[in-house]
JSON list of C-alpha atoms in Angstrom, two decimals:
[
{"chain": "A", "resi": 1, "resn": "UNK", "atom": "CA", "xyz": [31.15, -18.47, -45.28]},
{"chain": "A", "resi": 2, "resn": "UNK", "atom": "CA", "xyz": [27.73, -19.43, -46.95]},
{"chain": "A", "resi": 3, "resn": "UNK", "atom": "CA", "xyz": [26.47, -22.74, -46.04]},
{"chain": "A", "resi": 4, "resn": "UNK", "atom": "CA", "xyz": [25.85, -24.79, -49.11]},
{"chain": "A", "resi": 5, "resn": "UNK", "atom": "CA", "xyz": [22.31, -26.10, -49.91]},
{"chain": "A", "resi": 6, "resn": "UNK", "atom": "CA", "xyz": [22.18, -29.61, -50.57]},
{"chain": "A", "resi": 7, "resn": "UNK", "atom": "CA", "xyz": [19.94, -31.76, -52.72]},
{"chain": "A", "resi": 8, "resn": "UNK", "atom": "CA", "xyz": [17.41, -33.34, -50.87]},
{"chain": "A", "resi": 9, "resn": "UNK", "atom": "CA", "xyz": [15.57, -36.74, -51.50]},
{"chain": "A", "resi": 10, "resn": "UNK", "atom": "CA", "xyz": [11.94, -37.52, -50.22]},
{"chain": "A", "resi": 11, "resn": "UNK", "atom": "CA", "xyz": [9.83, -40.37, -50.11]},
{"chain": "A", "resi": 12, "resn": "UNK", "atom": "CA", "xyz": [6.02, -40.56, -50.02]},
{"chain": "A", "resi": 13, "resn": "UNK", "atom": "CA", "xyz": [4.42, -43.53, -48.74]},
{"chain": "A", "resi": 14, "resn": "UNK", "atom": "CA", "xyz": [0.82, -44.08, -49.17]},
{"chain": "A", "resi": 15, "resn": "UNK", "atom": "CA", "xyz": [-1.55, -47.28, -49.65]},
{"chain": "A", "resi": 16, "resn": "UNK", "atom": "CA", "xyz": [-3.58, -45.33, -52.12]},
{"chain": "A", "resi": 17, "resn": "UNK", "atom": "CA", "xyz": [-1.47, -44.58, -55.26]},
{"chain": "A", "resi": 18, "resn": "UNK", "atom": "CA", "xyz": [-3.86, -41.67, -56.37]},
{"chain": "A", "resi": 19, "resn": "UNK", "atom": "CA", "xyz": [-2.77, -39.78, -52.94]},
{"chain": "A", "resi": 20, "resn": "UNK", "atom": "CA", "xyz": [1.02, -40.72, -53.25]},
{"chain": "A", "resi": 21, "resn": "UNK", "atom": "CA", "xyz": [1.20, -39.69, -57.06]},
{"chain": "A", "resi": 22, "resn": "UNK", "atom": "CA", "xyz": [-0.85, -36.54, -56.56]},
{"chain": "A", "resi": 23, "resn": "UNK", "atom": "CA", "xyz": [1.62, -35.22, -53.79]},
{"chain": "A", "resi": 24, "resn": "UNK", "atom": "CA", "xyz": [4.44, -36.16, -56.01]},
{"chain": "A", "resi": 25, "resn": "UNK", "atom": "CA", "xyz": [2.90, -34.24, -59.15]},
{"chain": "A", "resi": 26, "resn": "UNK", "atom": "CA", "xyz": [0.86, -31.61, -57.24]},
{"chain": "A", "resi": 27, "resn": "UNK", "atom": "CA", "xyz": [3.78, -29.80, -55.61]},
{"chain": "A", "resi": 28, "resn": "UNK", "atom": "CA", "xyz": [6.91, -28.14, -57.01]},
{"chain": "A", "resi": 29, "resn": "UNK", "atom": "CA", "xyz": [9.31, -29.89, -54.47]},
{"chain": "A", "resi": 30, "resn": "UNK", "atom": "CA", "xyz": [12.28, -28.46, -56.23]},
{"chain": "A", "resi": 31, "resn": "UNK", "atom": "CA", "xyz": [11.13, -24.73, -54.84]},
{"chain": "A", "resi": 32, "resn": "UNK", "atom": "CA", "xyz": [12.06, -26.43, -51.60]},
{"chain": "A", "resi": 33, "resn": "UNK", "atom": "CA", "xyz": [15.29, -27.94, -52.62]},
{"chain": "A", "resi": 34, "resn": "UNK", "atom": "CA", "xyz": [14.03, -31.43, -53.01]},
{"chain": "A", "resi": 35, "resn": "UNK", "atom": "CA", "xyz": [15.65, -32.81, -56.21]},
{"chain": "A", "resi": 36, "resn": "UNK", "atom": "CA", "xyz": [14.09, -36.42, -56.19]},
{"chain": "A", "resi": 37, "resn": "UNK", "atom": "CA", "xyz": [10.60, -37.64, -54.94]},
{"chain": "A", "resi": 38, "resn": "UNK", "atom": "CA", "xyz": [10.20, -41.33, -54.86]},
{"chain": "A", "resi": 39, "resn": "UNK", "atom": "CA", "xyz": [6.81, -42.99, -53.93]},
{"chain": "A", "resi": 40, "resn": "UNK", "atom": "CA", "xyz": [5.84, -46.22, -52.22]},
{"chain": "A", "resi": 41, "resn": "UNK", "atom": "CA", "xyz": [2.42, -47.80, -51.88]},
{"chain": "A", "resi": 42, "resn": "UNK", "atom": "CA", "xyz": [3.33, -50.05, -49.05]},
{"chain": "A", "resi": 43, "resn": "UNK", "atom": "CA", "xyz": [5.75, -50.14, -46.26]},
{"chain": "A", "resi": 44, "resn": "UNK", "atom": "CA", "xyz": [7.86, -53.38, -47.81]},
{"chain": "A", "resi": 45, "resn": "UNK", "atom": "CA", "xyz": [8.51, -51.21, -50.83]},
{"chain": "A", "resi": 46, "resn": "UNK", "atom": "CA", "xyz": [9.38, -47.96, -48.69]},
{"chain": "A", "resi": 47, "resn": "UNK", "atom": "CA", "xyz": [11.94, -50.33, -46.95]},
{"chain": "A", "resi": 48, "resn": "UNK", "atom": "CA", "xyz": [13.63, -51.30, -50.03]},
{"chain": "A", "resi": 49, "resn": "UNK", "atom": "CA", "xyz": [14.09, -47.65, -51.18]},
{"chain": "A", "resi": 50, "resn": "UNK", "atom": "CA", "xyz": [15.34, -46.49, -47.68]},
{"chain": "A", "resi": 51, "resn": "UNK", "atom": "CA", "xyz": [17.81, -49.29, -47.79]},
{"chain": "A", "resi": 52, "resn": "UNK", "atom": "CA", "xyz": [19.06, -48.37, -51.54]},
{"chain": "A", "resi": 53, "resn": "UNK", "atom": "CA", "xyz": [18.87, -44.46, -51.21]},
{"chain": "A", "resi": 54, "resn": "UNK", "atom": "CA", "xyz": [19.64, -41.90, -48.70]},
{"chain": "A", "resi": 55, "resn": "UNK", "atom": "CA", "xyz": [16.24, -40.39, -48.05]},
{"chain": "A", "resi": 56, "resn": "UNK", "atom": "CA", "xyz": [16.15, -37.09, -46.26]},
{"chain": "A", "resi": 57, "resn": "UNK", "atom": "CA", "xyz": [12.24, -36.49, -45.69]},
{"chain": "A", "resi": 58, "resn": "UNK", "atom": "CA", "xyz": [9.55, -39.24, -45.10]},
{"chain": "A", "resi": 59, "resn": "UNK", "atom": "CA", "xyz": [6.00, -38.14, -46.05]},
{"chain": "A", "resi": 60, "resn": "UNK", "atom": "CA", "xyz": [3.97, -41.27, -44.59]},
{"chain": "A", "resi": 61, "resn": "UNK", "atom": "CA", "xyz": [0.61, -42.52, -44.28]},
{"chain": "A", "resi": 62, "resn": "UNK", "atom": "CA", "xyz": [-0.24, -44.09, -41.04]},
{"chain": "A", "resi": 63, "resn": "UNK", "atom": "CA", "xyz": [-3.01, -46.47, -41.57]},
{"chain": "A", "resi": 64, "resn": "UNK", "atom": "CA", "xyz": [-1.69, -49.06, -44.42]},
{"chain": "A", "resi": 65, "resn": "UNK", "atom": "CA", "xyz": [-2.46, -52.66, -44.77]},
{"chain": "A", "resi": 66, "resn": "UNK", "atom": "CA", "xyz": [0.07, -55.12, -43.13]},
{"chain": "A", "resi": 67, "resn": "UNK", "atom": "CA", "xyz": [2.32, -52.55, -41.69]},
{"chain": "A", "resi": 68, "resn": "UNK", "atom": "CA", "xyz": [1.46, -49.14, -40.68]},
{"chain": "A", "resi": 69, "resn": "UNK", "atom": "CA", "xyz": [3.41, -46.06, -40.98]},
{"chain": "A", "resi": 70, "resn": "UNK", "atom": "CA", "xyz": [4.15, -46.04, -37.36]},
{"chain": "A", "resi": 71, "resn": "UNK", "atom": "CA", "xyz": [5.73, -49.60, -37.61]},
{"chain": "A", "resi": 72, "resn": "UNK", "atom": "CA", "xyz": [7.60, -48.59, -40.57]},
{"chain": "A", "resi": 73, "resn": "UNK", "atom": "CA", "xyz": [9.00, -45.32, -38.81]},
{"chain": "A", "resi": 74, "resn": "UNK", "atom": "CA", "xyz": [10.35, -47.60, -35.52]},
{"chain": "A", "resi": 75, "resn": "UNK", "atom": "CA", "xyz": [11.97, -49.85, -38.11]},
{"chain": "A", "resi": 76, "resn": "UNK", "atom": "CA", "xyz": [13.77, -46.66, -39.54]},
{"chain": "A", "resi": 77, "resn": "UNK", "atom": "CA", "xyz": [14.89, -45.64, -36.11]},
{"chain": "A", "resi": 78, "resn": "UNK", "atom": "CA", "xyz": [15.94, -49.10, -35.17]},
{"chain": "A", "resi": 79, "resn": "UNK", "atom": "CA", "xyz": [17.79, -49.36, -38.34]},
{"chain": "A", "resi": 80, "resn": "UNK", "atom": "CA", "xyz": [19.63, -45.97, -37.57]},
{"chain": "A", "resi": 81, "resn": "UNK", "atom": "CA", "xyz": [18.27, -44.15, -40.76]},
{"chain": "A", "resi": 82, "resn": "UNK", "atom": "CA", "xyz": [18.27, -40.50, -40.03]},
{"chain": "A", "resi": 83, "resn": "UNK", "atom": "CA", "xyz": [15.56, -38.71, -41.64]},
{"chain": "A", "resi": 84, "resn": "UNK", "atom": "CA", "xyz": [12.68, -35.95, -41.02]},
{"chain": "A", "resi": 85, "resn": "UNK", "atom": "CA", "xyz": [9.31, -38.03, -40.64]},
{"chain": "A", "resi": 86, "resn": "UNK", "atom": "CA", "xyz": [6.02, -36.17, -41.41]},
{"chain": "A", "resi": 87, "resn": "UNK", "atom": "CA", "xyz": [2.92, -38.38, -40.92]},
{"chain": "A", "resi": 88, "resn": "UNK", "atom": "CA", "xyz": [0.10, -37.50, -43.37]},
{"chain": "A", "resi": 89, "resn": "UNK", "atom": "CA", "xyz": [-3.22, -39.40, -42.29]},
{"chain": "A", "resi": 90, "resn": "UNK", "atom": "CA", "xyz": [-7.03, -39.09, -42.53]},
{"chain": "A", "resi": 91, "resn": "UNK", "atom": "CA", "xyz": [-7.35, -40.42, -39.31]},
{"chain": "A", "resi": 92, "resn": "UNK", "atom": "CA", "xyz": [-7.48, -38.08, -36.28]},
{"chain": "A", "resi": 93, "resn": "UNK", "atom": "CA", "xyz": [-6.87, -40.53, -33.52]},
{"chain": "A", "resi": 94, "resn": "UNK", "atom": "CA", "xyz": [-5.31, -39.06, -30.85]},
{"chain": "A", "resi": 95, "resn": "UNK", "atom": "CA", "xyz": [-3.38, -42.28, -30.13]},
{"chain": "A", "resi": 96, "resn": "UNK", "atom": "CA", "xyz": [-1.59, -41.82, -33.55]},
{"chain": "A", "resi": 97, "resn": "UNK", "atom": "CA", "xyz": [-0.51, -38.34, -32.89]},
{"chain": "A", "resi": 98, "resn": "UNK", "atom": "CA", "xyz": [0.83, -39.30, -29.59]},
{"chain": "A", "resi": 99, "resn": "UNK", "atom": "CA", "xyz": [2.56, -42.19, -30.78]},
{"chain": "A", "resi": 100, "resn": "UNK", "atom": "CA", "xyz": [4.24, -40.13, -33.95]},
{"chain": "A", "resi": 101, "resn": "UNK", "atom": "CA", "xyz": [5.34, -37.49, -31.00]},
{"chain": "A", "resi": 102, "resn": "UNK", "atom": "CA", "xyz": [6.76, -40.13, -28.87]},
{"chain": "A", "resi": 103, "resn": "UNK", "atom": "CA", "xyz": [8.79, -41.74, -31.89]},
{"chain": "A", "resi": 104, "resn": "UNK", "atom": "CA", "xyz": [10.11, -38.20, -32.82]},
{"chain": "A", "resi": 105, "resn": "UNK", "atom": "CA", "xyz": [8.49, -37.42, -35.83]},
{"chain": "A", "resi": 106, "resn": "UNK", "atom": "CA", "xyz": [8.77, -33.93, -37.15]},
{"chain": "A", "resi": 107, "resn": "UNK", "atom": "CA", "xyz": [5.11, -33.13, -37.80]},
{"chain": "A", "resi": 108, "resn": "UNK", "atom": "CA", "xyz": [1.69, -35.05, -38.30]},
{"chain": "A", "resi": 109, "resn": "UNK", "atom": "CA", "xyz": [-0.64, -33.60, -40.80]},
{"chain": "A", "resi": 110, "resn": "UNK", "atom": "CA", "xyz": [-4.49, -34.45, -40.94]},
{"chain": "A", "resi": 111, "resn": "UNK", "atom": "CA", "xyz": [-5.82, -35.00, -44.22]},
{"chain": "A", "resi": 112, "resn": "UNK", "atom": "CA", "xyz": [-7.69, -33.65, -46.20]},
{"chain": "A", "resi": 113, "resn": "UNK", "atom": "CA", "xyz": [-5.01, -31.08, -46.39]},
{"chain": "A", "resi": 114, "resn": "UNK", "atom": "CA", "xyz": [-4.31, -29.08, -49.41]},
{"chain": "A", "resi": 115, "resn": "UNK", "atom": "CA", "xyz": [-1.12, -29.06, -51.19]},
{"chain": "A", "resi": 116, "resn": "UNK", "atom": "CA", "xyz": [0.02, -25.54, -49.78]},
{"chain": "A", "resi": 117, "resn": "UNK", "atom": "CA", "xyz": [-0.36, -26.97, -46.15]},
{"chain": "A", "resi": 118, "resn": "UNK", "atom": "CA", "xyz": [1.64, -29.79, -47.20]},
{"chain": "A", "resi": 119, "resn": "UNK", "atom": "CA", "xyz": [4.29, -27.68, -48.72]},
{"chain": "A", "resi": 120, "resn": "UNK", "atom": "CA", "xyz": [4.48, -25.63, -45.82]},
{"chain": "A", "resi": 121, "resn": "UNK", "atom": "CA", "xyz": [5.12, -28.47, -43.23]},
{"chain": "A", "resi": 122, "resn": "UNK", "atom": "CA", "xyz": [7.83, -30.09, -45.64]},
{"chain": "A", "resi": 123, "resn": "UNK", "atom": "CA", "xyz": [9.23, -26.59, -45.97]},
{"chain": "A", "resi": 124, "resn": "UNK", "atom": "CA", "xyz": [9.72, -26.32, -42.39]},
{"chain": "A", "resi": 125, "resn": "UNK", "atom": "CA", "xyz": [11.24, -29.97, -42.38]},
{"chain": "A", "resi": 126, "resn": "UNK", "atom": "CA", "xyz": [13.77, -28.91, -45.15]},
{"chain": "A", "resi": 127, "resn": "UNK", "atom": "CA", "xyz": [14.62, -25.92, -42.88]},
{"chain": "A", "resi": 128, "resn": "UNK", "atom": "CA", "xyz": [15.57, -28.22, -39.82]},
{"chain": "A", "resi": 129, "resn": "UNK", "atom": "CA", "xyz": [17.53, -30.41, -42.11]},
{"chain": "A", "resi": 130, "resn": "UNK", "atom": "CA", "xyz": [19.44, -27.55, -43.44]},
{"chain": "A", "resi": 131, "resn": "UNK", "atom": "CA", "xyz": [19.94, -26.18, -39.92]},
{"chain": "A", "resi": 132, "resn": "UNK", "atom": "CA", "xyz": [21.26, -29.69, -38.77]},
{"chain": "A", "resi": 133, "resn": "UNK", "atom": "CA", "xyz": [23.57, -29.82, -41.56]},
{"chain": "A", "resi": 134, "resn": "UNK", "atom": "CA", "xyz": [24.72, -26.41, -41.12]},
{"chain": "A", "resi": 135, "resn": "UNK", "atom": "CA", "xyz": [25.34, -26.95, -37.29]},
{"chain": "A", "resi": 136, "resn": "UNK", "atom": "CA", "xyz": [27.38, -30.27, -38.19]},
{"chain": "A", "resi": 137, "resn": "UNK", "atom": "CA", "xyz": [29.49, -28.07, -40.75]},
{"chain": "A", "resi": 138, "resn": "UNK", "atom": "CA", "xyz": [30.39, -25.51, -38.33]},
{"chain": "A", "resi": 139, "resn": "UNK", "atom": "CA", "xyz": [31.12, -28.25, -35.76]},
{"chain": "A", "resi": 140, "resn": "UNK", "atom": "CA", "xyz": [33.53, -29.82, -38.13]},
{"chain": "A", "resi": 141, "resn": "UNK", "atom": "CA", "xyz": [35.19, -26.52, -39.05]},
{"chain": "A", "resi": 142, "resn": "UNK", "atom": "CA", "xyz": [35.71, -25.98, -35.27]},
{"chain": "A", "resi": 143, "resn": "UNK", "atom": "CA", "xyz": [37.22, -29.37, -34.87]},
{"chain": "A", "resi": 144, "resn": "UNK", "atom": "CA", "xyz": [39.64, -28.61, -37.91]},
{"chain": "A", "resi": 145, "resn": "UNK", "atom": "CA", "xyz": [40.54, -25.45, -36.56]},
{"chain": "A", "resi": 146, "resn": "UNK", "atom": "CA", "xyz": [41.24, -26.77, -32.97]},
{"chain": "A", "resi": 147, "resn": "UNK", "atom": "CA", "xyz": [43.37, -29.67, -34.44]},
{"chain": "A", "resi": 148, "resn": "UNK", "atom": "CA", "xyz": [45.42, -27.03, -36.69]},
{"chain": "A", "resi": 149, "resn": "UNK", "atom": "CA", "xyz": [45.33, -24.02, -34.04]},
{"chain": "A", "resi": 150, "resn": "UNK", "atom": "CA", "xyz": [49.10, -23.97, -33.77]},
{"chain": "A", "resi": 151, "resn": "UNK", "atom": "CA", "xyz": [49.66, -23.77, -37.32]},
{"chain": "A", "resi": 152, "resn": "UNK", "atom": "CA", "xyz": [46.90, -21.23, -37.95]},
{"chain": "A", "resi": 153, "resn": "UNK", "atom": "CA", "xyz": [47.71, -18.74, -35.13]},
{"chain": "A", "resi": 154, "resn": "UNK", "atom": "CA", "xyz": [51.19, -19.52, -34.44]},
{"chain": "A", "resi": 155, "resn": "UNK", "atom": "CA", "xyz": [52.88, -19.67, -31.07]},
{"chain": "A", "resi": 156, "resn": "UNK", "atom": "CA", "xyz": [51.21, -16.43, -29.54]}
]
């Protein structure tokens, strides 16, 4: 049985609108199975989007005014929102990468990065999401089989 590819939604968060909009327009996200791409220029707007829509992938800057991407991701984890987080930042400070890893971020991309590099990392994130959803589907099918085993195989 082939696993169905699901439509994905991505949120790009960067305090520089030109970066967020450039990423949104500069990559053909649909080739990765991403049907909708949202942008936010600060963490407060990102929270609004995350509370109103099911976001699968977060591509987020770390250093932003008022609230960092790391603080936003801590809130996401505390809230119980499950998504694939990729940090995209121009700051090569080891402490940022270390904190991102501790929080469970999927990847950390240093700017400047070309669109091909960003697309490749997001593509790996999509593969992870599809694998997780496939495993969940297989486990569900196993549970259904187990619950209906007698009627499926008889009393052999």
